[in-house]
Short mmCIF file of C-alpha atoms in Angstrom, two decimals:
data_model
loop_
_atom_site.label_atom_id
_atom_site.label_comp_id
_atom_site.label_asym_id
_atom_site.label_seq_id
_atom_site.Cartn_x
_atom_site.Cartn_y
_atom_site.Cartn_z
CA UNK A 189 -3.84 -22.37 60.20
CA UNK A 190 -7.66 -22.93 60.04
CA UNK A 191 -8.89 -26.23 60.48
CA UNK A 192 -5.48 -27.39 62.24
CA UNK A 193 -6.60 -26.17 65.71
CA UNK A 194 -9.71 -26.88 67.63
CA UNK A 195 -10.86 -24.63 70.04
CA UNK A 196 -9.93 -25.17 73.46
CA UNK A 197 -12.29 -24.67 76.93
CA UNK A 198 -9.96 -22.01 79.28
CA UNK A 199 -10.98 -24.71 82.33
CA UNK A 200 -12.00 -28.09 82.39
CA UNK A 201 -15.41 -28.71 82.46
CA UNK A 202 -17.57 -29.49 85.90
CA UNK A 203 -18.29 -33.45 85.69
CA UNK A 204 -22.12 -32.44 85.88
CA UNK A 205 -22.61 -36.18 84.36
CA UNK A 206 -21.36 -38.12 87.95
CA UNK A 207 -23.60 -39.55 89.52
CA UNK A 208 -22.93 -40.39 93.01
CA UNK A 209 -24.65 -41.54 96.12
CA UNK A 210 -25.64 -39.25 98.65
CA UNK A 211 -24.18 -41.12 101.92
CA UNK A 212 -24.39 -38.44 103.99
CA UNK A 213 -20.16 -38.45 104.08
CA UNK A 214 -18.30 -35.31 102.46
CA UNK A 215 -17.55 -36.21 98.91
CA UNK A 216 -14.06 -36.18 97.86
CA UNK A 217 -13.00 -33.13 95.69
CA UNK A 218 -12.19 -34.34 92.31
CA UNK A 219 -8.73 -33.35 91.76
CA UNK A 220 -8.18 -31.13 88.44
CA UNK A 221 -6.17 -33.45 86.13
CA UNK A 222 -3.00 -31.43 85.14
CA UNK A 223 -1.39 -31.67 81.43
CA UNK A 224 0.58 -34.40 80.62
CA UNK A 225 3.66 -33.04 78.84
CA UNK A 226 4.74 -35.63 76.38
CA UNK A 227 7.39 -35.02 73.62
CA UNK A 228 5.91 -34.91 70.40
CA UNK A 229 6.90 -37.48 68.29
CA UNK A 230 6.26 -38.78 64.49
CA UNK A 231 2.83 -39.98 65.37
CA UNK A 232 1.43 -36.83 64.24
CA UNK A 233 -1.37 -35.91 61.79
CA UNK A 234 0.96 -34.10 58.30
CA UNK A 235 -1.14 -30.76 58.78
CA UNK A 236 0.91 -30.27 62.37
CA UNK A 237 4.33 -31.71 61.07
CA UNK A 238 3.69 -29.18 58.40
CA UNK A 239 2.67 -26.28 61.14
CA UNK A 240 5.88 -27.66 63.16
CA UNK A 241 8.49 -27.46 59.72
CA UNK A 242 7.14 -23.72 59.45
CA UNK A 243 8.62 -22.40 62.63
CA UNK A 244 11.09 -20.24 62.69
CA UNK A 245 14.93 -22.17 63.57
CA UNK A 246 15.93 -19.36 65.56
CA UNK A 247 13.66 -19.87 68.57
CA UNK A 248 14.79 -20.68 71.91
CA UNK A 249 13.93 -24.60 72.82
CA UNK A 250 11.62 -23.56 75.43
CA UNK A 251 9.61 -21.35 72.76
CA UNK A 252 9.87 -24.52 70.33
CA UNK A 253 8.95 -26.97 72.92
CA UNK A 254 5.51 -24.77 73.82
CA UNK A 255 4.77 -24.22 71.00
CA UNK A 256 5.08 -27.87 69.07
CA UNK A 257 2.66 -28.98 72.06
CA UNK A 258 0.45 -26.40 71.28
CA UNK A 259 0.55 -27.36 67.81
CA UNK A 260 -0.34 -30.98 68.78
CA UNK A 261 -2.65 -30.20 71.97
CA UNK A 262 -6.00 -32.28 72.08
CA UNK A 263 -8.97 -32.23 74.51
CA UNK A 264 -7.47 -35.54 75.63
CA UNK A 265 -4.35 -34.22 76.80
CA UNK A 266 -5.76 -31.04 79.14
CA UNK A 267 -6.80 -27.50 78.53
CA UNK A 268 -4.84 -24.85 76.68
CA UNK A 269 -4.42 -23.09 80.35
CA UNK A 270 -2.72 -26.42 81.80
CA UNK A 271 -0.31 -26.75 78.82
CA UNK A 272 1.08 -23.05 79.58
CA UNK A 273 0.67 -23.40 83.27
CA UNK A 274 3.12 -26.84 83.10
CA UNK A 275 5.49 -25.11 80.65
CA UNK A 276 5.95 -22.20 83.50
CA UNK A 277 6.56 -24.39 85.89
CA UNK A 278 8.82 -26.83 83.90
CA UNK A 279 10.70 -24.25 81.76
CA UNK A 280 10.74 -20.66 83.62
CA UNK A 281 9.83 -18.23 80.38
CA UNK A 282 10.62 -14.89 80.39
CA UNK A 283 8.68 -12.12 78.47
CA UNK A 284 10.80 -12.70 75.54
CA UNK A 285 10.16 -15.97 75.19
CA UNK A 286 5.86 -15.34 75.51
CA UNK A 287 6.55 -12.71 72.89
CA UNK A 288 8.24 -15.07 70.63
CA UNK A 289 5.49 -17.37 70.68
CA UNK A 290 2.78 -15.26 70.66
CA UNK A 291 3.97 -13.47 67.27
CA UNK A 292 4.34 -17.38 66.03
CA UNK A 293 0.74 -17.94 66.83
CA UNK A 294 -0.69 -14.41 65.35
CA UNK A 295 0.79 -15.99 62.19
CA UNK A 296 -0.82 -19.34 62.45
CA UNK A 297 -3.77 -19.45 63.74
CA UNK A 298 -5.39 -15.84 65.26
CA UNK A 299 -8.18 -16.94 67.55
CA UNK A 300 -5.48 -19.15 69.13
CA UNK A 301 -3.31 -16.36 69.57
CA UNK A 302 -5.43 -14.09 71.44
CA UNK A 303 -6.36 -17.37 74.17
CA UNK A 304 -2.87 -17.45 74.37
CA UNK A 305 -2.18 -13.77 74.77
CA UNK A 306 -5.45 -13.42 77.34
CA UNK A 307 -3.57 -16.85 79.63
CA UNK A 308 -0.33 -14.94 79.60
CA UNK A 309 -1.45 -11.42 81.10
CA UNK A 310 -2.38 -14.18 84.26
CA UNK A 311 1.66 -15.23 84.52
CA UNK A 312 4.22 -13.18 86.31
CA UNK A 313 6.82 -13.95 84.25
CA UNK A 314 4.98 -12.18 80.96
CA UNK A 315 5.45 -8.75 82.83
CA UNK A 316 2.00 -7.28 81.16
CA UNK A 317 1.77 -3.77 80.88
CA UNK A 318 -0.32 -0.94 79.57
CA UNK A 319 1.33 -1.52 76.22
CA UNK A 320 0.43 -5.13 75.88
CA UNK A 321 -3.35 -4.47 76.80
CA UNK A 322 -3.25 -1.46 74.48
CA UNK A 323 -2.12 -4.26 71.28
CA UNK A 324 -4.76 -6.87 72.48
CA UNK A 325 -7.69 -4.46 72.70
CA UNK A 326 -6.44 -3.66 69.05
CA UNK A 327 -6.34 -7.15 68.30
CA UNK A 328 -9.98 -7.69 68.75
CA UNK A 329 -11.22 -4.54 67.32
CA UNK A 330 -9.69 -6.06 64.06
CA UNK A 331 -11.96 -9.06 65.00
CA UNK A 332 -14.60 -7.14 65.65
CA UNK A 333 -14.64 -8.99 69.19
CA UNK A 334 -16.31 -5.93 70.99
CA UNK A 335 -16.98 -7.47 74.22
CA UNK A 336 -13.67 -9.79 74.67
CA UNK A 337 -11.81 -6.09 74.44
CA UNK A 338 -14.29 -4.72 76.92
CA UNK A 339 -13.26 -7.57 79.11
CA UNK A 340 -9.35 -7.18 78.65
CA UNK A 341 -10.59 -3.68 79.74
CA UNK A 342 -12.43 -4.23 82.34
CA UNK A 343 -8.99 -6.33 83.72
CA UNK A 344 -6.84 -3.88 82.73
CA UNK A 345 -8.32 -1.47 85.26
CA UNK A 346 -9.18 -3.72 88.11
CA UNK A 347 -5.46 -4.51 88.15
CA UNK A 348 -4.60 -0.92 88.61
CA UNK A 349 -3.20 -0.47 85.15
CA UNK A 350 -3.83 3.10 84.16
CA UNK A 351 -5.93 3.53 80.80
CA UNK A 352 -3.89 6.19 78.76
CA UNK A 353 -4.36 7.95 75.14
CA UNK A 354 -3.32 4.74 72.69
CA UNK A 355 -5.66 2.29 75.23
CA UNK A 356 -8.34 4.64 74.72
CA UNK A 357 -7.47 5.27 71.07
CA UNK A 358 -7.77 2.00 69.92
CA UNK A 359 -11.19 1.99 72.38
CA UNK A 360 -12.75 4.53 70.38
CA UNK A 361 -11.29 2.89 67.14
CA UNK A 362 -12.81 -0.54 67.95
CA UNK A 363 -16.61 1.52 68.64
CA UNK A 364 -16.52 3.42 65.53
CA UNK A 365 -16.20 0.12 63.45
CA UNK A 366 -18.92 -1.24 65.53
CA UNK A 367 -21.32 1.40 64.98
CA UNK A 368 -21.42 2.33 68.76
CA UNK A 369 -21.08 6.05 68.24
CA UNK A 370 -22.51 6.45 72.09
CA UNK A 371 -19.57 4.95 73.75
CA UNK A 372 -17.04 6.25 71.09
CA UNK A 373 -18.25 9.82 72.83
CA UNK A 374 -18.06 8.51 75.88
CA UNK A 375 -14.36 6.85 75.27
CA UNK A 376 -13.48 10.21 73.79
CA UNK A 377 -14.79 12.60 77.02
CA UNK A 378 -12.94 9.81 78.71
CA UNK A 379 -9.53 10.42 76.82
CA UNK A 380 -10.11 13.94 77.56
CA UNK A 381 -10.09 13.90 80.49
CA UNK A 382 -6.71 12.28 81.72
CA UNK A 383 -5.24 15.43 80.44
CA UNK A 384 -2.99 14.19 78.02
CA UNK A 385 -3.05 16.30 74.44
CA UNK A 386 -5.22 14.75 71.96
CA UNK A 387 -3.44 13.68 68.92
CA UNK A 388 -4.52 13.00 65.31
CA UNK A 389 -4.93 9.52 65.52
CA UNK A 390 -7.39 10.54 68.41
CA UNK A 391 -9.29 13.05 66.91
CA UNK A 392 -9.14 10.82 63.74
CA UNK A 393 -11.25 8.05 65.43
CA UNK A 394 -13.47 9.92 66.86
CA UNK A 395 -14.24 11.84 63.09
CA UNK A 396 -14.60 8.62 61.70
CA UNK A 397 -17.28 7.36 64.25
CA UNK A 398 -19.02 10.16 63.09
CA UNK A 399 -18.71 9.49 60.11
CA UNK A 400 -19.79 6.57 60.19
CA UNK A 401 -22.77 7.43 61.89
CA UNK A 402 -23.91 10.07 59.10
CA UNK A 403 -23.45 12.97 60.92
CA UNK A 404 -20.41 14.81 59.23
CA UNK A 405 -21.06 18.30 60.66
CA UNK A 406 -19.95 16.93 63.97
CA UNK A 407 -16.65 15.03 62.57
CA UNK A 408 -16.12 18.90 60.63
CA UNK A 409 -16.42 20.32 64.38
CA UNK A 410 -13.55 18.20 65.57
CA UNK A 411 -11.43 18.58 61.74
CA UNK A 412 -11.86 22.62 62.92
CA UNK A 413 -10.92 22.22 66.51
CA UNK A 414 -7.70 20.46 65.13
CA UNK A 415 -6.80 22.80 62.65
CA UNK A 416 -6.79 25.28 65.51
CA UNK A 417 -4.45 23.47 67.25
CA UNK A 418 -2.45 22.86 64.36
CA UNK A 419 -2.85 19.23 64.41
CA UNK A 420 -3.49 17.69 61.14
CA UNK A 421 -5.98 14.70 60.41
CA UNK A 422 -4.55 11.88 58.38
CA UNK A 423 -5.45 11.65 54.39
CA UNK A 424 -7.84 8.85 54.80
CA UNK A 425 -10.20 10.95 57.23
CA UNK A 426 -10.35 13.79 55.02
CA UNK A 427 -11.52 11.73 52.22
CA UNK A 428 -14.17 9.91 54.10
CA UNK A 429 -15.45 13.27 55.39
CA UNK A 430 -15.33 14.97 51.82
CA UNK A 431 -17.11 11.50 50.70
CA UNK A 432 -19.75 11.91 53.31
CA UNK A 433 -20.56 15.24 52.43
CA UNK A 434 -20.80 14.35 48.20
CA UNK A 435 -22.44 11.28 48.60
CA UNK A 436 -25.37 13.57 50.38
CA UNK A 437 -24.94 16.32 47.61
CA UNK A 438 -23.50 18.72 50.08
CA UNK A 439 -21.74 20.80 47.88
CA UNK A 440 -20.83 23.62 50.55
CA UNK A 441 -19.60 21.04 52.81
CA UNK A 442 -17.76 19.43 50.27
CA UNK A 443 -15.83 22.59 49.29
CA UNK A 444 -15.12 22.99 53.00
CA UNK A 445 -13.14 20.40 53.54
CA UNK A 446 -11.68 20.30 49.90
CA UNK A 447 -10.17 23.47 50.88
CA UNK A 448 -9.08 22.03 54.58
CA UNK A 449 -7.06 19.22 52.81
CA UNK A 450 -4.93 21.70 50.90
CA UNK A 451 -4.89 23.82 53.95
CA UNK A 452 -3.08 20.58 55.03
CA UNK A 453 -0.37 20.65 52.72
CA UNK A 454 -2.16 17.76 51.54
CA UNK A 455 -2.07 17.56 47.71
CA UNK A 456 -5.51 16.76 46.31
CA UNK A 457 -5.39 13.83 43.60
CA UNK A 458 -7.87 12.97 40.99
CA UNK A 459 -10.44 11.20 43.29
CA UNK A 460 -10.39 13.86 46.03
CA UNK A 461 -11.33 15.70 42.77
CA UNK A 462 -14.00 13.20 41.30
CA UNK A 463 -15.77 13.73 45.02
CA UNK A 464 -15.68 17.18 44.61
CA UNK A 465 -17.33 17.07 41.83
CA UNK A 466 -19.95 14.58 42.29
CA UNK A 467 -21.19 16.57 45.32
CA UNK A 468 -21.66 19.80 42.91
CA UNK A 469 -23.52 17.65 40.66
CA UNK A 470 -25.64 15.95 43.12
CA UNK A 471 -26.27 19.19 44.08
CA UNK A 472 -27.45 20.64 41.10
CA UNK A 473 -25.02 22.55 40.40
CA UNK A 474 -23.25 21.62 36.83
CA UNK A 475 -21.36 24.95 36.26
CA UNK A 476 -19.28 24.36 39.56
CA UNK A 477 -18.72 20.58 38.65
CA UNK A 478 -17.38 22.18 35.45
CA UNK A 479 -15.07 24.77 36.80
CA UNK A 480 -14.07 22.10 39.40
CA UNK A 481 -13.01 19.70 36.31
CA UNK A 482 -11.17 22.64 34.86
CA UNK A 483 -8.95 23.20 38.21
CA UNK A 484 -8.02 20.15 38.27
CA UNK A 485 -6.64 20.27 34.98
CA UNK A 486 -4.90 23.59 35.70
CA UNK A 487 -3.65 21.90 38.83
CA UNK A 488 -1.79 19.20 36.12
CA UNK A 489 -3.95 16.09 37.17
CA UNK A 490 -4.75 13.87 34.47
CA UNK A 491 -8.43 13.58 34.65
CA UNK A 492 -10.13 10.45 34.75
CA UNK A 493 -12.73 8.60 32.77
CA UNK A 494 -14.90 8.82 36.23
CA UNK A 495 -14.41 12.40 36.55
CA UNK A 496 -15.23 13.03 32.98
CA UNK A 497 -18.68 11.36 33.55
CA UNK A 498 -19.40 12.98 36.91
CA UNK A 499 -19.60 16.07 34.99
CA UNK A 500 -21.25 14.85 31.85
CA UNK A 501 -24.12 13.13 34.47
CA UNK A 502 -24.49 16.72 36.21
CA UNK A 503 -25.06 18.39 33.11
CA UNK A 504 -27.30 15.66 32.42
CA UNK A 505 -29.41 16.21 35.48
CA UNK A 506 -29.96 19.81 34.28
CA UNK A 507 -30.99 18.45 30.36
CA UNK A 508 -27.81 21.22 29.44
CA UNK A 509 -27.01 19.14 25.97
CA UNK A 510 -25.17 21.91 24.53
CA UNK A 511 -23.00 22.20 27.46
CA UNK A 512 -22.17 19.00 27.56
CA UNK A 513 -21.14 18.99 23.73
CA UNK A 514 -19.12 22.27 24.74
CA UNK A 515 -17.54 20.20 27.61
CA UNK A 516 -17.08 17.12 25.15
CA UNK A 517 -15.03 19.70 22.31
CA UNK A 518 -12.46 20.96 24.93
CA UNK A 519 -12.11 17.56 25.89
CA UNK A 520 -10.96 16.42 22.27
CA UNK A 521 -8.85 19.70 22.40
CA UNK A 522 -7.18 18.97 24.83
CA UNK A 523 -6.26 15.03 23.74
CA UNK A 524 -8.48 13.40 26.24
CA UNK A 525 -10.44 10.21 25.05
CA UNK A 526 -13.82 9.58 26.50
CA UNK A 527 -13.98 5.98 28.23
CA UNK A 528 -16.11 3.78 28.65
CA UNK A 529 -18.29 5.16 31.90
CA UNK A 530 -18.60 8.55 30.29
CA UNK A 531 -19.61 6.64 27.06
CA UNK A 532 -22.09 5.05 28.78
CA UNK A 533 -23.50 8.35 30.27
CA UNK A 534 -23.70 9.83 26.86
CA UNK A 535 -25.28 7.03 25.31
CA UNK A 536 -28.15 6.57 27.60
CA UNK A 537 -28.69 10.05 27.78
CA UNK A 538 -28.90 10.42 23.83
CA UNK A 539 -31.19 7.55 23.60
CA UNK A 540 -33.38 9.29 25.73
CA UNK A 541 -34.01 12.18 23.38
CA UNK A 542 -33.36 10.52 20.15
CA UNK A 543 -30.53 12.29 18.94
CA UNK A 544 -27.82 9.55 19.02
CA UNK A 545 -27.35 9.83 15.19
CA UNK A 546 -26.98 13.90 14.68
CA UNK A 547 -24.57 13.84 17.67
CA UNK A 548 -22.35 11.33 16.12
CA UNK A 549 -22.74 13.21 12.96
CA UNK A 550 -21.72 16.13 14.41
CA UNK A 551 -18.69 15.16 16.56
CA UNK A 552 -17.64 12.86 13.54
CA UNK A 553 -17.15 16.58 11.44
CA UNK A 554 -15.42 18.32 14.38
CA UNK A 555 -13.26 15.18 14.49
CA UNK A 556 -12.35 15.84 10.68
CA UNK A 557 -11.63 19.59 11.16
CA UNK A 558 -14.79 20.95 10.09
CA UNK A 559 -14.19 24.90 9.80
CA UNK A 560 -17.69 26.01 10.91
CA UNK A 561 -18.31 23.83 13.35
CA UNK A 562 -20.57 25.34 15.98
CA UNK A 563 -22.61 23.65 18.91
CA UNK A 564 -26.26 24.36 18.66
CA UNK A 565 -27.43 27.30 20.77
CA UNK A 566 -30.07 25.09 22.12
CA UNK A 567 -31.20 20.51 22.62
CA UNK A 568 -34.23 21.59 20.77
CA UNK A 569 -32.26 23.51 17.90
CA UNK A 570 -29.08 20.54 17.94
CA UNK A 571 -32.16 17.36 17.74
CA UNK A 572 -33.52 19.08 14.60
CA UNK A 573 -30.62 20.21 13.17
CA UNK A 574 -29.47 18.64 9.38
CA UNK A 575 -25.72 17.69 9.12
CA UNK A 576 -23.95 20.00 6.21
#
């Protein structure tokens, strides 16, 4: 609910603005004021009676009671700690009931819910364990909250709760996103070492920090070393490592891991395809961006407007205009319309040599079932040639 909570201090603040004689007597500790627990009544603003209305009928009275005070809690009425600290003492929750209210709270408002969540692994009665840090460490890798899930961490193991494979997971996860490909590595030689098997959602992370990081070779080393082992990455990973490698114009590794995902029993669809062939022609390499095109059609994808153009641009890059007009025939053969990117393509690239007018002329007679039709052996030959 943004804008219907404020953000609360953990613990009151030291009165650093008393000022108080030194008479050479002890001074009286100030006594920490403790929350007021006040039923909530109509006097409330319409934002919480509408936060209030939302929750869920079902929930136990001491989850309702929480969490309508939480709703309506105020700097003037004590700290966020105090409120749950009083409804312990008042109320006796169980882990069921935190649970209950923290799912309410991931709903409404999700900063909230992770003060809340952090308060609770202090109380008995929540029961934390490895599961529960596991979820918030999650929690603020979705945040991108690197250092409050390095604290929950830290906790975690100073309490003698044991760090295992989905903890570590989610650690290596969380790094990847933020770029931190040194302790991702570290995480991961971490992970290997408490001897449990790696799994793909492991291995996956890890790939994708490296990934991230532009150093595909090294997620490839891990894709191989899983492969061996007969565990399989998921379809996402495989796609951002083919994407890596044809966004560089690495056609080889490209092909490489193409030919991993259908070791994978993972059917390639048209934009594992449309990366294929983009890497070929950022490579150079038009003929293979062609015969890539024409697998996929074997393979009974329909090909895409993108696709079409990825191969008209690499035949482009190599100035192979009859090829292209080859390309553009089968094309028409075979019932498939050229959209608007791969009009595009064609248009800029006819401009460039001044032939838009012959090419029309000529596709125009193809079109029409010309008997002779014949694409020029040669640019030169097809910019000077006269239509019949």
């Amino acid at each position: 609910m943004i804008g219907l909570f404020s953000s609360y201090p953990l613990l009151w603040p030291e009165l650093s603005d008393c000022s108080l004689e030194d008479t050479g007597k002890p001074e009286n500790k100030v006594e920490k004021p403790r929350y007021k627990w006040v039923e909530i009544g109509t006097n409330i603003t319409e934002a919480q009676k509408k936060a209030i209305a939302q929750l869920p009928p079902t929930m136990t009275k001491r989850c309702m009671a929480v969490m309508k005070q939480i709703i309506c809690l105020s700097p003037q009425k004590g700290s966020l700690s105090d409120l749950l600290a009083a409804w312990v003492r008042s109320m006796k929750p169980d882990r069921a009931d935190w649970l209950a209210v923290l799912k309410e709270l991931k709903k409404m408002d999700y900063q909230l819910y992770l003060q809340v969540a952090e308060l609770a692994f202090l109380e008995e009665s929540f029961e934390a364990n490895v599961r529960d840090y596991t979820k918030i460490i999650h929690d603020y890798g979705k945040q991108n909250q690197l250092q409050d899930a390095e604290k929950i961490l830290l906790d975690m193991k100073s309490k003698g709760v044991v760090c295992d494979q989905v903890t570590l997971t989610a650690m290596i996860h969380m790094y990847s996103k933020a770029g931190n490909l040194k302790l991702a590595e570290e995480t991961f030689e971490e992970l290997k070492l408490i001897g449990e098997t790696l799994d793909k959602r492991s291995y996956g992370s890890m790939i994708m920090a490296y990934i991230r990081a532009g150093m595909p070779k090294q997620g490839e080393t891990l894709l191989r070393e899983m492969d061996a082992q007969e565990i399989y990455a998921g379809r996402e990973v495989y796609k951002a490592l083919l994407r890596a490698y044809s966004m560089t114009g690495d056609s080889e590794g490209a092909q490489r891991v193409f030919d991993a995902i259908q070791c994978a029993g993972i059917p390639p669809d048209v934009k594992l395809c449309g990366l294929l062939i983009n890497a070929y022609g950022m490579a150079g390499q038009s003929q293979k961006a062609g015969i890539a095109f024409e697998n996929m059609r074997r393979a009974g994808l329909e090909p895409s407007d993108k696709c079409v153009a990825l191969v008209l641009a690499a035949y482009e890059k190599e100035n192979k205009l009859n090829k292209a007009l080859e390309f553009l025939v089968n094309l028409e053969k075979g019932g498939i319309i050229v959209g608007k990117e791969a009009s595009e393509i064609l248009a800029r690239w006819f401009r460039r040599i001044g032939v838009v007018e012959e090419v029309e002329l000529v596709l125009r007679e193809y079109a029409v079932g010309e008997a002779n039709f014949k694409v020029p052996s040669s640019p030169l030959a097809f910019a000077h040639s006269e239509p019949n």
